[in-house]
């Protein structure tokens, strides 16, 4: 960028900023907070990286696949520094937070490295980089926690968004680096979350997805129990709120009161995401998970008792050190019993600095891949069968717009489908506005998607 572009450090033109956010919705909220801290008299946001003066890659690094995707993305957008307008490449998020000392040597293309909690200093650091024109690594402690007053430029559709109720995690599962990257559990104030949700729903948001590393640990860092339930009771009072979805619950923190609220409050989606990670007792113990098979079975029975029509999502790790054929058989048989509507499967990733990385009997990639595909296939059959069971039912569906497949169809998500991770509903008859919640009769289904006709807009 020509030095004449600014005088005495003052930027003379509006700079176009493009941001690529990788990883989980918690990281996406951080990305939106970064954009919120860029004064709009100096910066405009573009989704076209080839036109951007500044490109930010908000990275993920919790497992090797995520790290690879982050580095590949950084290297591919770095091309815009040669062929495009880009004169400043910024890398933020979990990769620099975790590898703060090594990265600048390995990625000389990058001009600025910041961490997971440095949004507040972004504008200053950008101007410093533009003036000094020397690469900068400036990574904070990562102990930031936003609230309802924090500037945030939302990137998700107007009708749906994520609200992070806590940051960090103190559960210390033996395979997980998140506590190291994101720090110990830090919960927000209930009043601040209520103010944020009230402002979002008054701005047109219909669906609020509550997220944290473990939402059921909410305010346990203050020695409180029942805080999540208290928060939910306040949130459902908000008139404009339509759907409240709970993501990332820990299996041993699901209270009867929470289930009671899910059973009685229409605004709380009958949907729960509870990562179980495995099912064999020995492996759960090695993972430092505070539940065993019996507890998992009891939990699912309690949930189905309280909310019979609930949609349960979980995630499992295959190939954990010491996982025998019999351990895997136990997991596979459990999945085949069909207790879960949605299952995500991860191949164990040996993460430096975690206890499990030092465990004996590390599993080969061939075995991990075989178990991954076996489990996905088994769950695919279950999901297909469960979706078939929904045909002829009338379900509330949030209309998202024209289908990705064809302009002839509208598409949306039913209350059973979380954003960005679950399937879609394709609308073959009836009309509705984007962001509208309609009643739809399901006429057909596949493994992950549903098809139907609007019966009442
Ligand atoms: S609960 Fe989740 S984020 Fe926390 S340590 Fe375990 S796997 Fe990691």
Tab-separated table of N, CA and C in Angstrom, residues 8 27 69 75 79 86 162 169 177 215 239 256 268 282 284 292 308 324 334 342 351 456:
chain	number	residue	atom	x	y	z
A	8	UNK	N	0.987	11.119	8.892
A	8	UNK	CA	1.139	11.121	10.355
A	8	UNK	C	0.251	10.049	10.956
A	27	UNK	N	-16.131	-19.041	18.466
A	27	UNK	CA	-15.111	-18.287	17.729
A	27	UNK	C	-15.765	-17.257	16.815
A	69	UNK	N	-6.691	-26.777	8.629
A	69	UNK	CA	-7.621	-25.895	7.886
A	69	UNK	C	-7.238	-24.431	8.099
A	75	UNK	N	-2.661	-19.418	4.219
A	75	UNK	CA	-1.805	-19.439	3.029
A	75	UNK	C	-2.606	-19.101	1.771
A	79	UNK	N	-2.337	-15.132	-0.754
A	79	UNK	CA	-2.165	-14.871	-2.194
A	79	UNK	C	-2.693	-13.490	-2.562
A	86	UNK	N	-4.857	-6.756	-0.885
A	86	UNK	CA	-4.557	-6.939	0.535
A	86	UNK	C	-3.154	-6.452	0.895
A	162	UNK	N	-25.949	-16.368	17.830
A	162	UNK	CA	-25.388	-17.049	18.994
A	162	UNK	C	-25.163	-16.036	20.112
A	169	UNK	N	-13.179	-23.135	30.165
A	169	UNK	CA	-13.695	-24.383	30.704
A	169	UNK	C	-12.782	-24.915	31.803
A	177	UNK	N	-7.519	-29.357	24.724
A	177	UNK	CA	-6.628	-28.210	24.947
A	177	UNK	C	-7.389	-26.918	25.201
A	215	UNK	N	-22.434	-25.025	28.756
A	215	UNK	CA	-23.450	-24.084	29.261
A	215	UNK	C	-23.974	-24.517	30.631
A	239	UNK	N	-40.734	-11.002	25.194
A	239	UNK	CA	-41.859	-11.218	24.264
A	239	UNK	C	-41.402	-11.541	22.843
A	256	UNK	N	-33.176	-31.681	36.913
A	256	UNK	CA	-34.611	-31.930	36.686
A	256	UNK	C	-35.312	-30.614	36.379
A	268	UNK	N	-38.387	-22.553	24.610
A	268	UNK	CA	-37.142	-23.324	24.689
A	268	UNK	C	-37.275	-24.518	23.750
A	282	UNK	N	-14.246	-47.651	30.704
A	282	UNK	CA	-12.786	-47.468	30.839
A	282	UNK	C	-12.307	-46.253	30.061
A	284	UNK	N	-14.209	-43.617	29.139
A	284	UNK	CA	-14.757	-42.396	29.766
A	284	UNK	C	-13.897	-41.996	30.964
A	292	UNK	N	-20.465	-42.377	33.546
A	292	UNK	CA	-20.195	-43.711	32.998
A	292	UNK	C	-21.437	-44.186	32.241
A	308	UNK	N	-40.435	-36.011	25.917
A	308	UNK	CA	-40.445	-37.188	25.030
A	308	UNK	C	-40.058	-36.874	23.587
A	324	UNK	N	-10.035	-50.366	22.668
A	324	UNK	CA	-9.947	-51.706	22.069
A	324	UNK	C	-11.149	-51.931	21.155
A	334	UNK	N	-24.279	-49.031	21.329
A	334	UNK	CA	-25.092	-47.994	21.980
A	334	UNK	C	-25.723	-47.091	20.929
A	342	UNK	N	-28.984	-36.899	16.439
A	342	UNK	CA	-27.854	-36.317	15.724
A	342	UNK	C	-26.557	-36.730	16.397
A	351	UNK	N	-3.105	-34.242	21.188
A	351	UNK	CA	-2.816	-32.819	21.388
A	351	UNK	C	-1.725	-32.621	22.433
A	456	UNK	N	-49.637	-23.396	7.670
A	456	UNK	CA	-50.119	-22.175	8.335
A	456	UNK	C	-48.949	-21.208	8.462
